[in-house]
mmCIF file of C-alpha atoms in Angstrom:
data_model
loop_
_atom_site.group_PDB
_atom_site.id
_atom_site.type_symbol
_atom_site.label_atom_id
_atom_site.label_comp_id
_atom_site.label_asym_id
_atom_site.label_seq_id
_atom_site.Cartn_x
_atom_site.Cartn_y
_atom_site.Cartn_z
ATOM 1 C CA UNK A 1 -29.912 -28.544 63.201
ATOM 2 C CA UNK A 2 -29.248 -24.954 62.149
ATOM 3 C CA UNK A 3 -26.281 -22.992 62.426
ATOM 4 C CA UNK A 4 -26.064 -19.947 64.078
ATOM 5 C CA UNK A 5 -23.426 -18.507 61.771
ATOM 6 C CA UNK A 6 -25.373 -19.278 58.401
ATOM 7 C CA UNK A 7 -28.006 -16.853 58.621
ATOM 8 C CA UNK A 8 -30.618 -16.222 55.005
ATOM 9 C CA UNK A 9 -29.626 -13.345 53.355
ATOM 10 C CA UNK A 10 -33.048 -12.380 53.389
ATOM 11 C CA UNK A 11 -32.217 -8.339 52.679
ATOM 12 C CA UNK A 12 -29.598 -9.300 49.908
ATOM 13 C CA UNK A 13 -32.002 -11.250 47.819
ATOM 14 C CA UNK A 14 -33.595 -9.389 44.695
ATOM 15 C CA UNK A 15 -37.684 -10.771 44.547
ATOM 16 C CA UNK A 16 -38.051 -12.815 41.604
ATOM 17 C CA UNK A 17 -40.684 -11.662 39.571
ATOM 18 C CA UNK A 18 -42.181 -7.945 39.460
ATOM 19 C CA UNK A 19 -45.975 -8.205 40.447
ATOM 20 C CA UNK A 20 -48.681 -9.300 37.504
ATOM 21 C CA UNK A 21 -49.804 -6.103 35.756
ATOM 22 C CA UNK A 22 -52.095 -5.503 32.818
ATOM 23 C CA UNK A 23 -49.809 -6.491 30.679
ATOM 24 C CA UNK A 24 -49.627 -10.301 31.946
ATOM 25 C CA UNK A 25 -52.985 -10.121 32.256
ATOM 26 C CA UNK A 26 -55.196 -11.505 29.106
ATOM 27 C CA UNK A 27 -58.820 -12.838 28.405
ATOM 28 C CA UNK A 28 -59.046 -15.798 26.740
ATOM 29 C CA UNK A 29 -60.460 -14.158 23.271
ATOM 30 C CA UNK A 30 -57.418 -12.271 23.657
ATOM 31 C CA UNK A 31 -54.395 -12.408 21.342
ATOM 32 C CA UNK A 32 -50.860 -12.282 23.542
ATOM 33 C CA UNK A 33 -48.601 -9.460 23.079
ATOM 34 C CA UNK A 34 -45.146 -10.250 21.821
ATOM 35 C CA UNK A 35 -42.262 -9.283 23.818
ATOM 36 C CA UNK A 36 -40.032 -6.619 22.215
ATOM 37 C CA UNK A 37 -36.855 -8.711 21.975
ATOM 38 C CA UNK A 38 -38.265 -10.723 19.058
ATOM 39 C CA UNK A 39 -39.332 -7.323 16.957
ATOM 40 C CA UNK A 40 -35.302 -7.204 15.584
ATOM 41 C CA UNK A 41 -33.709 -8.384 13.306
ATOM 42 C CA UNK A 42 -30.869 -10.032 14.185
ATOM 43 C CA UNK A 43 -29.398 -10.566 10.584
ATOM 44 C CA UNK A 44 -30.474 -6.821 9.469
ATOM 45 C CA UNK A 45 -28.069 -5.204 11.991
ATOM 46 C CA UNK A 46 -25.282 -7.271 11.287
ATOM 47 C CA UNK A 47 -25.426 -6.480 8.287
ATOM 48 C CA UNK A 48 -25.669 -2.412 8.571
ATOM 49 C CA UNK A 49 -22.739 -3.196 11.193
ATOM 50 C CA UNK A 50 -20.630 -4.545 8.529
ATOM 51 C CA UNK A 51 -21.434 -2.358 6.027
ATOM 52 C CA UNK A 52 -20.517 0.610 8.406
ATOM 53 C CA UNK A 53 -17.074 -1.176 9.343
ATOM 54 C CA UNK A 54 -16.199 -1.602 5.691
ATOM 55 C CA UNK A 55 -17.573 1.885 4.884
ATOM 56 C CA UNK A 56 -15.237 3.173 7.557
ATOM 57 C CA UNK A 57 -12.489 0.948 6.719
ATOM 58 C CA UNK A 58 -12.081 1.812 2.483
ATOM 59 C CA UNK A 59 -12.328 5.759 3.733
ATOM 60 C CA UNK A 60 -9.344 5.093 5.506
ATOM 61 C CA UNK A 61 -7.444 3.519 2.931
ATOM 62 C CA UNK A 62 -8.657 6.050 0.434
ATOM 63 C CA UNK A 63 -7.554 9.123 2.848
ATOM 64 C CA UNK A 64 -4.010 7.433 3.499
ATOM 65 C CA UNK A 65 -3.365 6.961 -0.504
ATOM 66 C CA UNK A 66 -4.353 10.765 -0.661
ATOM 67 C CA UNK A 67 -1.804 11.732 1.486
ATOM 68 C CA UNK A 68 1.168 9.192 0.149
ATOM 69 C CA UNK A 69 0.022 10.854 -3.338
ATOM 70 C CA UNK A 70 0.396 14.123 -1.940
ATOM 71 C CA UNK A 71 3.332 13.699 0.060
ATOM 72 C CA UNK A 72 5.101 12.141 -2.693
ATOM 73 C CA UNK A 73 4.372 14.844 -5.331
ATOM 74 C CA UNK A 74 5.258 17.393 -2.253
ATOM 75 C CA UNK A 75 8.083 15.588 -2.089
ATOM 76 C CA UNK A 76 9.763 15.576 -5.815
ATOM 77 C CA UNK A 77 8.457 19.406 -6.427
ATOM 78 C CA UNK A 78 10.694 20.351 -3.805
ATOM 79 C CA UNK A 79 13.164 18.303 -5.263
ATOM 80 C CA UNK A 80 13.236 19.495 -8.958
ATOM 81 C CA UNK A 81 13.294 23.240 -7.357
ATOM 82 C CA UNK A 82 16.372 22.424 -5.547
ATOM 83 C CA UNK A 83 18.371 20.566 -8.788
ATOM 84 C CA UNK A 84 17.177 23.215 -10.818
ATOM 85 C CA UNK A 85 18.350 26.049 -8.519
ATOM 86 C CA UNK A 86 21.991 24.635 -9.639
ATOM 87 C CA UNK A 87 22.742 23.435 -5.778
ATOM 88 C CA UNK A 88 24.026 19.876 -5.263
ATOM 89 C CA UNK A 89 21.691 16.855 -5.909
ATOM 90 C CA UNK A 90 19.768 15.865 -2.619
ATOM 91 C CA UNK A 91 20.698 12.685 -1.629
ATOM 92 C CA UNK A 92 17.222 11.124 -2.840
ATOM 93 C CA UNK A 93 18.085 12.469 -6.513
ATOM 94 C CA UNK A 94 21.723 11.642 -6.438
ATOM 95 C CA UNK A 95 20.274 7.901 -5.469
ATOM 96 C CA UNK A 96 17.995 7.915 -8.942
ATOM 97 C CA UNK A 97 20.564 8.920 -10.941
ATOM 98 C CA UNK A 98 23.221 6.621 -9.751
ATOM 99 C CA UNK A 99 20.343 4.036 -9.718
ATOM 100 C CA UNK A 100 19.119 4.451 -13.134
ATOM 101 C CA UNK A 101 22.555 5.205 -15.023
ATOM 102 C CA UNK A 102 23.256 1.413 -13.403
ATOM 103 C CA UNK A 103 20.253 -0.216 -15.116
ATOM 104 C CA UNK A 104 21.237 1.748 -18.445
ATOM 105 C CA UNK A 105 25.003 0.151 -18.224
ATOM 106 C CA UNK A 106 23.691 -3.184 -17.161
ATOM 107 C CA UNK A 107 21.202 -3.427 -20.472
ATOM 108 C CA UNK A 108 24.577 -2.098 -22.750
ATOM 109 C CA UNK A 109 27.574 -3.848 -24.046
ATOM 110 C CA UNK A 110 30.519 -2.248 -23.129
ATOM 111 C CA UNK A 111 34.079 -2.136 -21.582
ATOM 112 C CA UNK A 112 35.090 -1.965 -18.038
ATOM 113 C CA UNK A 113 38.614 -0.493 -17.436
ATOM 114 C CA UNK A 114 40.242 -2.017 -13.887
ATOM 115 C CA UNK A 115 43.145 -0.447 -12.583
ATOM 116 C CA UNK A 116 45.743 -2.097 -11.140
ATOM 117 C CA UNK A 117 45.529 -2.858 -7.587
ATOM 118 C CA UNK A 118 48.601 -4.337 -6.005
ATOM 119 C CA UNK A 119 49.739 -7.491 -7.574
ATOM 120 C CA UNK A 120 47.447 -7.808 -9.703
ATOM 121 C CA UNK A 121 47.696 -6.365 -13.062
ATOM 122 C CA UNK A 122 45.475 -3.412 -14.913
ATOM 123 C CA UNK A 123 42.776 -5.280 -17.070
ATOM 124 C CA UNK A 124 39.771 -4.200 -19.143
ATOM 125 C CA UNK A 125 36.667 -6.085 -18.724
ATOM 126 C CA UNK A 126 33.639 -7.107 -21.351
ATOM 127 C CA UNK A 127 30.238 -5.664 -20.337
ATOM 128 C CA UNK A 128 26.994 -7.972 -21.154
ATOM 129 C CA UNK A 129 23.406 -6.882 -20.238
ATOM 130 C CA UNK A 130 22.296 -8.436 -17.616
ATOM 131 C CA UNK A 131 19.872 -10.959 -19.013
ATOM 132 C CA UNK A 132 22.611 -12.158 -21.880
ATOM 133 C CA UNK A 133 24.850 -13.090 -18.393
ATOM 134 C CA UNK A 134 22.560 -14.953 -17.019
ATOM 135 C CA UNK A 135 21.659 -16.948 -20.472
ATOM 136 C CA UNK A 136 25.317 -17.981 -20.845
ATOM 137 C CA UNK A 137 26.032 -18.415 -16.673
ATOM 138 C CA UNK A 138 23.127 -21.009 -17.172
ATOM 139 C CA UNK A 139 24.817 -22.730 -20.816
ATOM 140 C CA UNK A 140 27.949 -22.887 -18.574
ATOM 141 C CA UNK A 141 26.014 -25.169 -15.962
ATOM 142 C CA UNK A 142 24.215 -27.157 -18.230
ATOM 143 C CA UNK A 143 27.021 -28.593 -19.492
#
């Protein structure tokens, strides 16, 4: 019972094998040839592949941190021309020095003056560094 629609693809098929050459060929006092496949080393290039990735990878890391480096001194050159020039701060410098005169009050004793402000009343105000604060905030809890 065949079916007239379900034809072999006789022209689509690829032949199996290529025909027997010298190379198949061997005498028995021969010794086989090995296939070239097996030659490799399979654990050798994995390892030159790796190395080359990480080879690749720490020259990219080493290029970027050139150019923060050099972007950064760029950066606070242009900045020391401009302060000195006798123009106003840039922002960026303004920032540090607000920043760091902070730190400098907050490891000082000192007095803060408050002005009045509506109802309530001018005062002055005791200044502790900031690491005697948190000693006696934490005295105050323990108790």
């Amino acid at each position: 019972m065949s079916d007239p629609h379900h034809k072999p693809h006789v022209h689509e098929t690829a032949p199996l094998h290529d025909p027997i050459d010298q190379w198949h060929d061997h005498a028995k006092d021969e010794k086989p040839q090995h296939a070239h496949a097996e030659v490799s080393n399979a654990f050798r290039i994995m390892g030159i592949g790796i190395g080359l990735f990480l080879v690749i990878v720490f020259a990219v890391v080493v290029t970027y941190a050139f150019y923060i480096q050099q972007s950064t001194q760029r950066l606070n050159e242009m900045e020391v021309v401009r302060a000195t020039a006798g123009a106003a701060l840039p922002p960026a410098l303004e920032a540090r020095k607000i920043k760091g005169d902070s730190l400098l009050l907050m490891q000082n004793y000192g007095w803060i003056e408050v002005p009045a402000l509506g109802d309530t009343p001018a005062r002055d105000l005791v200044r502790h560094p900031i690491d005697t604060a948190k000693q006696k905030v934490a005295q105050d809890y323990a108790r």
